[in-house]
PDB file of C-alpha atoms in Angstrom:
ATOM      1  CA  ASP A   1     -13.862 -34.398 -34.044  1.00 64.00           C
ATOM      2  CA  ALA A   2     -15.828 -36.151 -36.799  1.00 75.00           C
ATOM      3  CA  GLY A   3     -16.578 -34.030 -39.775  1.00 93.00           C
ATOM      4  CA  VAL A   4     -19.704 -34.231 -41.885  1.00 97.00           C
ATOM      5  CA  THR A   5     -20.623 -37.792 -42.742  1.00 96.00           C
ATOM      6  CA  GLN A   6     -23.004 -39.076 -45.397  1.00 97.00           C
ATOM      7  CA  SER A   7     -24.477 -42.446 -46.169  1.00 97.00           C
ATOM      8  CA  PRO A   8     -24.562 -44.385 -48.299  1.00 97.00           C
ATOM      9  CA  THR A   9     -21.497 -43.687 -50.432  1.00 96.00           C
ATOM     10  CA  HIS A  10     -23.016 -45.045 -53.617  1.00 96.00           C
ATOM     11  CA  LEU A  11     -26.529 -46.003 -54.585  1.00 96.00           C
ATOM     12  CA  ILE A  12     -28.089 -47.450 -57.696  1.00 98.00           C
ATOM     13  CA  LYS A  13     -31.833 -47.164 -58.248  1.00 98.00           C
ATOM     14  CA  THR A  14     -34.237 -47.525 -61.148  1.00 98.00           C
ATOM     15  CA  ARG A  15     -36.597 -44.937 -62.556  1.00 98.00           C
ATOM     16  CA  GLY A  16     -39.715 -44.410 -60.484  1.00 97.00           C
ATOM     17  CA  GLN A  17     -38.168 -45.611 -57.232  1.00 98.00           C
ATOM     18  CA  GLN A  18     -37.657 -43.552 -54.105  1.00 98.00           C
ATOM     19  CA  VAL A  19     -34.388 -42.919 -52.307  1.00 98.00           C
ATOM     20  CA  THR A  20     -33.311 -41.584 -48.905  1.00 98.00           C
ATOM     21  CA  LEU A  21     -29.882 -40.099 -48.296  1.00 98.00           C
ATOM     22  CA  ARG A  22     -28.531 -39.341 -44.839  1.00 98.00           C
ATOM     23  CA  CYS A  23     -26.248 -36.713 -43.375  1.00 98.00           C
ATOM     24  CA  SER A  24     -24.715 -36.194 -39.938  1.00 97.00           C
ATOM     25  CA  PRO A  25     -23.403 -32.665 -39.392  1.00 97.00           C
ATOM     26  CA  LYS A  26     -20.123 -31.615 -37.875  1.00 95.00           C
ATOM     27  CA  SER A  27     -20.267 -31.475 -34.080  1.00 94.00           C
ATOM     28  CA  GLY A  28     -21.713 -28.174 -32.876  1.00 91.00           C
ATOM     29  CA  HIS A  29     -23.436 -27.355 -36.181  1.00 94.00           C
ATOM     30  CA  ASP A  30     -27.182 -26.919 -36.254  1.00 94.00           C
ATOM     31  CA  THR A  31     -27.742 -26.105 -39.937  1.00 95.00           C
ATOM     32  CA  VAL A  32     -27.677 -28.541 -42.824  1.00 96.00           C
ATOM     33  CA  SER A  33     -27.827 -27.742 -46.534  1.00 96.00           C
ATOM     34  CA  TRP A  34     -28.159 -30.167 -49.422  1.00 98.00           C
ATOM     35  CA  TYR A  35     -26.701 -29.796 -52.912  1.00 98.00           C
ATOM     36  CA  GLN A  36     -26.912 -31.713 -56.173  1.00 98.00           C
ATOM     37  CA  GLN A  37     -23.823 -31.791 -58.332  1.00 96.00           C
ATOM     38  CA  ALA A  38     -24.235 -32.995 -61.901  1.00 93.00           C
ATOM     39  CA  LEU A  39     -21.197 -33.793 -64.034  1.00 88.00           C
ATOM     40  CA  GLY A  40     -19.367 -30.661 -65.198  1.00 86.00           C
ATOM     41  CA  GLN A  41     -21.419 -28.305 -63.055  1.00 91.00           C
ATOM     42  CA  GLY A  42     -21.023 -26.655 -59.696  1.00 93.00           C
ATOM     43  CA  PRO A  43     -23.153 -27.809 -56.773  1.00 95.00           C
ATOM     44  CA  GLN A  44     -26.804 -26.663 -57.017  1.00 96.00           C
ATOM     45  CA  PHE A  45     -28.590 -25.702 -53.826  1.00 95.00           C
ATOM     46  CA  ILE A  46     -31.562 -27.927 -52.999  1.00 97.00           C
ATOM     47  CA  PHE A  47     -32.603 -26.712 -49.538  1.00 95.00           C
ATOM     48  CA  GLN A  48     -31.424 -25.784 -46.076  1.00 95.00           C
ATOM     49  CA  TYR A  49     -32.694 -27.052 -42.730  1.00 95.00           C
ATOM     50  CA  TYR A  50     -32.455 -25.322 -39.374  1.00 94.00           C
ATOM     51  CA  GLU A  51     -34.405 -26.071 -36.193  1.00 92.00           C
ATOM     52  CA  GLU A  52     -36.051 -28.987 -37.988  1.00 93.00           C
ATOM     53  CA  GLU A  53     -37.610 -26.709 -40.593  1.00 94.00           C
ATOM     54  CA  GLU A  54     -36.858 -26.034 -44.236  1.00 93.00           C
ATOM     55  CA  ARG A  55     -35.573 -22.461 -44.255  1.00 91.00           C
ATOM     56  CA  GLN A  56     -34.687 -21.911 -47.871  1.00 89.00           C
ATOM     57  CA  ARG A  57     -35.281 -23.877 -51.052  1.00 92.00           C
ATOM     58  CA  GLY A  58     -33.643 -23.906 -54.452  1.00 92.00           C
ATOM     59  CA  ASN A  59     -35.260 -24.520 -57.789  1.00 93.00           C
ATOM     60  CA  PHE A  60     -36.080 -28.192 -57.284  1.00 96.00           C
ATOM     61  CA  PRO A  61     -39.454 -29.926 -57.670  1.00 97.00           C
ATOM     62  CA  ASP A  62     -41.518 -31.219 -54.772  1.00 96.00           C
ATOM     63  CA  ARG A  63     -40.184 -34.715 -55.454  1.00 98.00           C
ATOM     64  CA  PHE A  64     -37.226 -33.531 -53.424  1.00 98.00           C
ATOM     65  CA  SER A  65     -38.037 -33.344 -49.728  1.00 97.00           C
ATOM     66  CA  GLY A  66     -36.082 -33.406 -46.544  1.00 97.00           C
ATOM     67  CA  HIS A  67     -36.129 -33.704 -42.851  1.00 97.00           C
ATOM     68  CA  GLN A  68     -33.999 -32.611 -39.927  1.00 97.00           C
ATOM     69  CA  PHE A  69     -33.991 -34.473 -36.646  1.00 97.00           C
ATOM     70  CA  PRO A  70     -33.572 -33.078 -33.118  1.00 96.00           C
ATOM     71  CA  ASN A  71     -29.898 -34.156 -33.149  1.00 95.00           C
ATOM     72  CA  TYR A  72     -29.459 -31.972 -36.302  1.00 96.00           C
ATOM     73  CA  SER A  73     -28.880 -34.893 -38.630  1.00 97.00           C
ATOM     74  CA  SER A  74     -30.812 -34.738 -41.868  1.00 98.00           C
ATOM     75  CA  GLU A  75     -32.313 -36.795 -44.648  1.00 98.00           C
ATOM     76  CA  LEU A  76     -32.897 -36.028 -48.293  1.00 98.00           C
ATOM     77  CA  ASN A  77     -35.709 -37.947 -49.961  1.00 98.00           C
ATOM     78  CA  VAL A  78     -36.284 -38.081 -53.688  1.00 98.00           C
ATOM     79  CA  ASN A  79     -39.479 -39.669 -55.026  1.00 97.00           C
ATOM     80  CA  ALA A  80     -40.310 -40.915 -58.505  1.00 97.00           C
ATOM     81  CA  LEU A  81     -36.693 -40.945 -59.584  1.00 98.00           C
ATOM     82  CA  LEU A  82     -35.785 -39.766 -63.056  1.00 97.00           C
ATOM     83  CA  LEU A  83     -32.665 -40.510 -65.060  1.00 97.00           C
ATOM     84  CA  GLY A  84     -31.730 -36.846 -64.642  1.00 96.00           C
ATOM     85  CA  ASP A  85     -31.543 -37.249 -60.867  1.00 97.00           C
ATOM     86  CA  SER A  86     -28.286 -39.154 -61.323  1.00 97.00           C
ATOM     87  CA  ALA A  87     -25.708 -36.966 -59.591  1.00 97.00           C
ATOM     88  CA  LEU A  88     -23.489 -36.518 -56.593  1.00 97.00           C
ATOM     89  CA  TYR A  89     -25.500 -35.317 -53.594  1.00 98.00           C
ATOM     90  CA  LEU A  90     -23.562 -33.255 -51.106  1.00 98.00           C
ATOM     91  CA  CYS A  91     -24.510 -32.321 -47.599  1.00 97.00           C
ATOM     92  CA  ALA A  92     -22.976 -29.321 -45.847  1.00 97.00           C
ATOM     93  CA  SER A  93     -23.304 -28.240 -42.257  1.00 96.00           C
ATOM     94  CA  SER A  94     -22.653 -24.833 -40.760  1.00 93.00           C
ATOM     95  CA  PRO A  95     -22.819 -23.215 -37.303  1.00 92.00           C
ATOM     96  CA  GLY A  96     -25.603 -20.927 -38.460  1.00 86.00           C
ATOM     97  CA  THR A  97     -27.858 -20.032 -41.317  1.00 84.00           C
ATOM     98  CA  GLY A  98     -26.080 -16.863 -42.407  1.00 85.00           C
ATOM     99  CA  GLY A  99     -24.376 -16.242 -45.702  1.00 87.00           C
ATOM    100  CA  SER A 100     -20.993 -15.668 -44.040  1.00 88.00           C
ATOM    101  CA  ASP A 101     -21.066 -18.926 -42.083  1.00 90.00           C
ATOM    102  CA  THR A 102     -18.548 -21.395 -43.457  1.00 92.00           C
ATOM    103  CA  GLN A 103     -20.124 -24.559 -44.810  1.00 94.00           C
ATOM    104  CA  TYR A 104     -18.379 -27.869 -44.178  1.00 96.00           C
ATOM    105  CA  PHE A 105     -19.084 -30.538 -46.736  1.00 96.00           C
ATOM    106  CA  GLY A 106     -19.410 -34.281 -46.512  1.00 97.00           C
ATOM    107  CA  PRO A 107     -17.928 -36.650 -49.115  1.00 95.00           C
ATOM    108  CA  GLY A 108     -21.231 -36.996 -50.951  1.00 96.00           C
ATOM    109  CA  THR A 109     -23.521 -39.805 -52.066  1.00 98.00           C
ATOM    110  CA  ARG A 110     -23.237 -40.853 -55.678  1.00 97.00           C
ATOM    111  CA  LEU A 111     -26.735 -41.715 -56.978  1.00 98.00           C
ATOM    112  CA  THR A 112     -27.139 -43.549 -60.260  1.00 97.00           C
ATOM    113  CA  VAL A 113     -30.623 -43.907 -61.697  1.00 97.00           C
ATOM    114  CA  LEU A 114     -31.030 -46.569 -64.389  1.00 96.00           C
TER     115      LEU A 114
ATOM    116  CA  ILE B   1     -31.460 -17.868 -61.582  1.00 58.00           C
ATOM    117  CA  LEU B   2     -28.290 -16.116 -60.533  1.00 70.00           C
ATOM    118  CA  ASN B   3     -25.077 -16.329 -62.583  1.00 84.00           C
ATOM    119  CA  VAL B   4     -21.812 -16.998 -60.842  1.00 93.00           C
ATOM    120  CA  GLU B   5     -19.143 -17.393 -63.498  1.00 95.00           C
ATOM    121  CA  GLN B   6     -15.687 -18.847 -63.068  1.00 97.00           C
ATOM    122  CA  SER B   7     -12.840 -18.673 -65.553  1.00 96.00           C
ATOM    123  CA  PRO B   8     -10.985 -20.384 -66.927  1.00 96.00           C
ATOM    124  CA  GLN B   9     -12.770 -23.751 -66.821  1.00 95.00           C
ATOM    125  CA  SER B  10      -9.441 -25.541 -66.591  1.00 96.00           C
ATOM    126  CA  LEU B  11      -5.814 -24.697 -66.245  1.00 95.00           C
ATOM    127  CA  HIS B  12      -2.653 -26.732 -66.735  1.00 97.00           C
ATOM    128  CA  VAL B  13       0.535 -25.310 -65.203  1.00 97.00           C
ATOM    129  CA  GLN B  14       4.016 -26.548 -64.364  1.00 97.00           C
ATOM    130  CA  GLU B  15       5.191 -26.975 -60.793  1.00 97.00           C
ATOM    131  CA  GLY B  16       6.532 -23.648 -59.553  1.00 97.00           C
ATOM    132  CA  ASP B  17       4.296 -21.510 -61.795  1.00 97.00           C
ATOM    133  CA  SER B  18       2.068 -18.929 -60.203  1.00 96.00           C
ATOM    134  CA  THR B  19      -1.491 -18.821 -61.378  1.00 96.00           C
ATOM    135  CA  ASN B  20      -4.763 -17.049 -60.837  1.00 95.00           C
ATOM    136  CA  PHE B  21      -8.409 -17.445 -61.708  1.00 94.00           C
ATOM    137  CA  THR B  22     -11.583 -15.444 -61.514  1.00 97.00           C
ATOM    138  CA  CYS B  23     -15.025 -15.630 -59.983  1.00 97.00           C
ATOM    139  CA  SER B  24     -17.613 -13.124 -61.274  1.00 96.00           C
ATOM    140  CA  PHE B  25     -20.889 -12.447 -59.476  1.00 94.00           C
ATOM    141  CA  PRO B  26     -23.674  -9.851 -59.456  1.00 91.00           C
ATOM    142  CA  SER B  27     -22.382  -6.699 -57.806  1.00 87.00           C
ATOM    143  CA  SER B  28     -25.734  -5.603 -56.396  1.00 86.00           C
ATOM    144  CA  ASN B  29     -26.741  -6.480 -52.825  1.00 84.00           C
ATOM    145  CA  PHE B  30     -23.452  -8.193 -52.023  1.00 89.00           C
ATOM    146  CA  TYR B  31     -23.195 -10.113 -48.753  1.00 91.00           C
ATOM    147  CA  ALA B  32     -20.262 -12.530 -48.921  1.00 93.00           C
ATOM    148  CA  LEU B  33     -18.224 -14.721 -51.249  1.00 95.00           C
ATOM    149  CA  HIS B  34     -16.818 -18.143 -50.404  1.00 96.00           C
ATOM    150  CA  TRP B  35     -13.927 -20.018 -51.988  1.00 97.00           C
ATOM    151  CA  TYR B  36     -13.572 -23.790 -51.781  1.00 97.00           C
ATOM    152  CA  ARG B  37     -10.963 -26.297 -52.916  1.00 97.00           C
ATOM    153  CA  TRP B  38     -12.200 -29.711 -54.021  1.00 96.00           C
ATOM    154  CA  GLU B  39      -9.685 -32.465 -54.518  1.00 96.00           C
ATOM    155  CA  THR B  40     -10.721 -35.605 -56.332  1.00 91.00           C
ATOM    156  CA  ALA B  41     -12.382 -38.203 -54.083  1.00 90.00           C
ATOM    157  CA  LYS B  42     -12.468 -35.778 -51.143  1.00 93.00           C
ATOM    158  CA  SER B  43     -14.971 -33.318 -49.701  1.00 95.00           C
ATOM    159  CA  PRO B  44     -14.937 -29.648 -50.752  1.00 95.00           C
ATOM    160  CA  GLU B  45     -12.768 -27.762 -48.294  1.00 96.00           C
ATOM    161  CA  ALA B  46     -13.458 -24.144 -47.325  1.00 96.00           C
ATOM    162  CA  LEU B  47     -10.615 -21.742 -48.147  1.00 97.00           C
ATOM    163  CA  PHE B  48     -11.922 -18.229 -47.536  1.00 96.00           C
ATOM    164  CA  VAL B  49     -15.043 -16.266 -46.686  1.00 95.00           C
ATOM    165  CA  MET B  50     -14.792 -12.736 -47.978  1.00 95.00           C
ATOM    166  CA  THR B  51     -17.195 -10.027 -46.935  1.00 93.00           C
ATOM    167  CA  LEU B  52     -15.709  -6.566 -47.481  1.00 90.00           C
ATOM    168  CA  ASN B  53     -14.804  -4.744 -50.655  1.00 90.00           C
ATOM    169  CA  GLY B  54     -11.007  -4.737 -50.955  1.00 91.00           C
ATOM    170  CA  ASP B  55     -10.738  -7.783 -48.688  1.00 91.00           C
ATOM    171  CA  GLU B  56      -7.574  -9.757 -49.125  1.00 95.00           C
ATOM    172  CA  LYS B  57      -7.160 -13.174 -47.508  1.00 96.00           C
ATOM    173  CA  LYS B  58      -4.158 -15.458 -47.427  1.00 96.00           C
ATOM    174  CA  LYS B  59      -3.595 -19.095 -46.505  1.00 95.00           C
ATOM    175  CA  GLY B  60      -0.077 -20.300 -47.167  1.00 95.00           C
ATOM    176  CA  ARG B  61       0.628 -19.874 -50.881  1.00 96.00           C
ATOM    177  CA  ILE B  62      -3.036 -19.186 -51.708  1.00 97.00           C
ATOM    178  CA  SER B  63      -4.552 -15.710 -51.527  1.00 97.00           C
ATOM    179  CA  ALA B  64      -7.752 -14.082 -52.666  1.00 97.00           C
ATOM    180  CA  THR B  65      -8.945 -10.571 -53.355  1.00 97.00           C
ATOM    181  CA  LEU B  66     -12.430  -9.140 -53.596  1.00 97.00           C
ATOM    182  CA  ASN B  67     -13.974  -6.301 -55.603  1.00 96.00           C
ATOM    183  CA  THR B  68     -17.658  -6.021 -54.754  1.00 94.00           C
ATOM    184  CA  LYS B  69     -18.243  -2.878 -56.801  1.00 94.00           C
ATOM    185  CA  GLU B  70     -17.361  -4.590 -60.069  1.00 94.00           C
ATOM    186  CA  GLY B  71     -18.408  -8.067 -58.961  1.00 94.00           C
ATOM    187  CA  TYR B  72     -15.315 -10.239 -59.074  1.00 95.00           C
ATOM    188  CA  SER B  73     -12.860 -12.102 -56.886  1.00 97.00           C
ATOM    189  CA  TYR B  74      -9.432 -13.422 -57.809  1.00 97.00           C
ATOM    190  CA  LEU B  75      -7.761 -16.488 -56.364  1.00 98.00           C
ATOM    191  CA  TYR B  76      -3.973 -16.621 -56.650  1.00 97.00           C
ATOM    192  CA  ILE B  77      -1.653 -19.542 -56.103  1.00 97.00           C
ATOM    193  CA  LYS B  78       2.019 -18.705 -55.795  1.00 97.00           C
ATOM    194  CA  GLY B  79       4.549 -21.380 -56.795  1.00 97.00           C
ATOM    195  CA  SER B  80       1.986 -24.089 -57.645  1.00 97.00           C
ATOM    196  CA  GLN B  81       2.691 -27.579 -56.317  1.00 97.00           C
ATOM    197  CA  PRO B  82       1.198 -30.880 -57.558  1.00 96.00           C
ATOM    198  CA  GLU B  83      -0.824 -31.068 -54.338  1.00 96.00           C
ATOM    199  CA  ASP B  84      -2.621 -27.861 -55.403  1.00 97.00           C
ATOM    200  CA  SER B  85      -4.271 -29.853 -58.195  1.00 97.00           C
ATOM    201  CA  ALA B  86      -7.989 -29.587 -57.501  1.00 97.00           C
ATOM    202  CA  THR B  87     -11.163 -27.873 -58.607  1.00 97.00           C
ATOM    203  CA  TYR B  88     -11.553 -24.413 -57.085  1.00 98.00           C
ATOM    204  CA  LEU B  89     -15.149 -23.282 -56.559  1.00 97.00           C
ATOM    205  CA  CYS B  90     -16.623 -19.982 -55.540  1.00 97.00           C
ATOM    206  CA  ALA B  91     -20.048 -19.631 -53.893  1.00 95.00           C
ATOM    207  CA  PHE B  92     -22.259 -16.588 -53.618  1.00 93.00           C
ATOM    208  CA  PRO B  93     -24.996 -16.536 -50.945  1.00 92.00           C
ATOM    209  CA  ARG B  94     -28.374 -15.016 -51.780  1.00 86.00           C
ATOM    210  CA  GLY B  95     -31.992 -15.310 -50.761  1.00 78.00           C
ATOM    211  CA  TYR B  96     -33.733 -14.500 -47.527  1.00 74.00           C
ATOM    212  CA  ASN B  97     -31.035 -14.316 -44.847  1.00 78.00           C
ATOM    213  CA  PHE B  98     -28.498 -14.942 -47.621  1.00 81.00           C
ATOM    214  CA  ASN B  99     -28.542 -18.662 -46.964  1.00 84.00           C
ATOM    215  CA  LYS B 100     -29.083 -19.909 -50.514  1.00 89.00           C
ATOM    216  CA  PHE B 101     -25.626 -20.564 -51.973  1.00 92.00           C
ATOM    217  CA  TYR B 102     -25.018 -20.269 -55.725  1.00 93.00           C
ATOM    218  CA  PHE B 103     -21.850 -22.008 -56.909  1.00 95.00           C
ATOM    219  CA  GLY B 104     -19.834 -21.423 -60.026  1.00 95.00           C
ATOM    220  CA  SER B 105     -18.830 -24.385 -62.179  1.00 95.00           C
ATOM    221  CA  GLY B 106     -15.293 -24.238 -60.876  1.00 96.00           C
ATOM    222  CA  THR B 107     -11.780 -23.964 -62.266  1.00 97.00           C
ATOM    223  CA  LYS B 108     -10.001 -27.282 -62.545  1.00 97.00           C
ATOM    224  CA  LEU B 109      -6.271 -26.834 -61.870  1.00 97.00           C
ATOM    225  CA  ASN B 110      -3.728 -29.469 -62.878  1.00 97.00           C
ATOM    226  CA  VAL B 111      -0.145 -28.884 -61.702  1.00 97.00           C
ATOM    227  CA  LYS B 112       2.421 -31.022 -63.482  1.00 96.00           C
ATOM    228  CA  PRO B 113       5.599 -32.006 -61.621  1.00 94.00           C
TER     229      PRO B 113
END
């Protein structure tokens, strides 16, 4: 059973560009959450998708947007990249949207903005 | 902004030592607390989901306790091994349907052989 997968592994962009990160959830999971992890900090919640809709959003600007497809896979898009967007982006899937549902994480995408 | 605090930030122990660290969270409107282990170059791995005051969970040499009234959880590792070296994170769900997870900054454990 494949776990959560993310692509690409690493990405280098320049300021002002746009980026799309991809996530495939664990088999049987219908909920995907995205996190940003800056150096020395814990993961920060960006948003959660369920039934192709954004269900909950963290304190991130509108430059961060997402999408969930009918097969439950998801994309995270970031527009007008800033240097401060450099971070590890983690995707987590879960079998539901509840707070007691275990989240299973992917290996992350390391984004560097120059 | 919700504060989930973890202490200490880092810990260096010798193989065979037992150790523990703390996750503090707001005690009001508690729903659940999650513990994760994150080894370098790997994905965070779920350890425990704790939901009831007084909960105690165990997985091998790792155990966790929960006090929702005072807002803290302890993670214990008995007889630390080098393979226990990792960052241990706690996460506290909030928001509508409690599906917005707030993570602490983690405790980085280094176990020396």
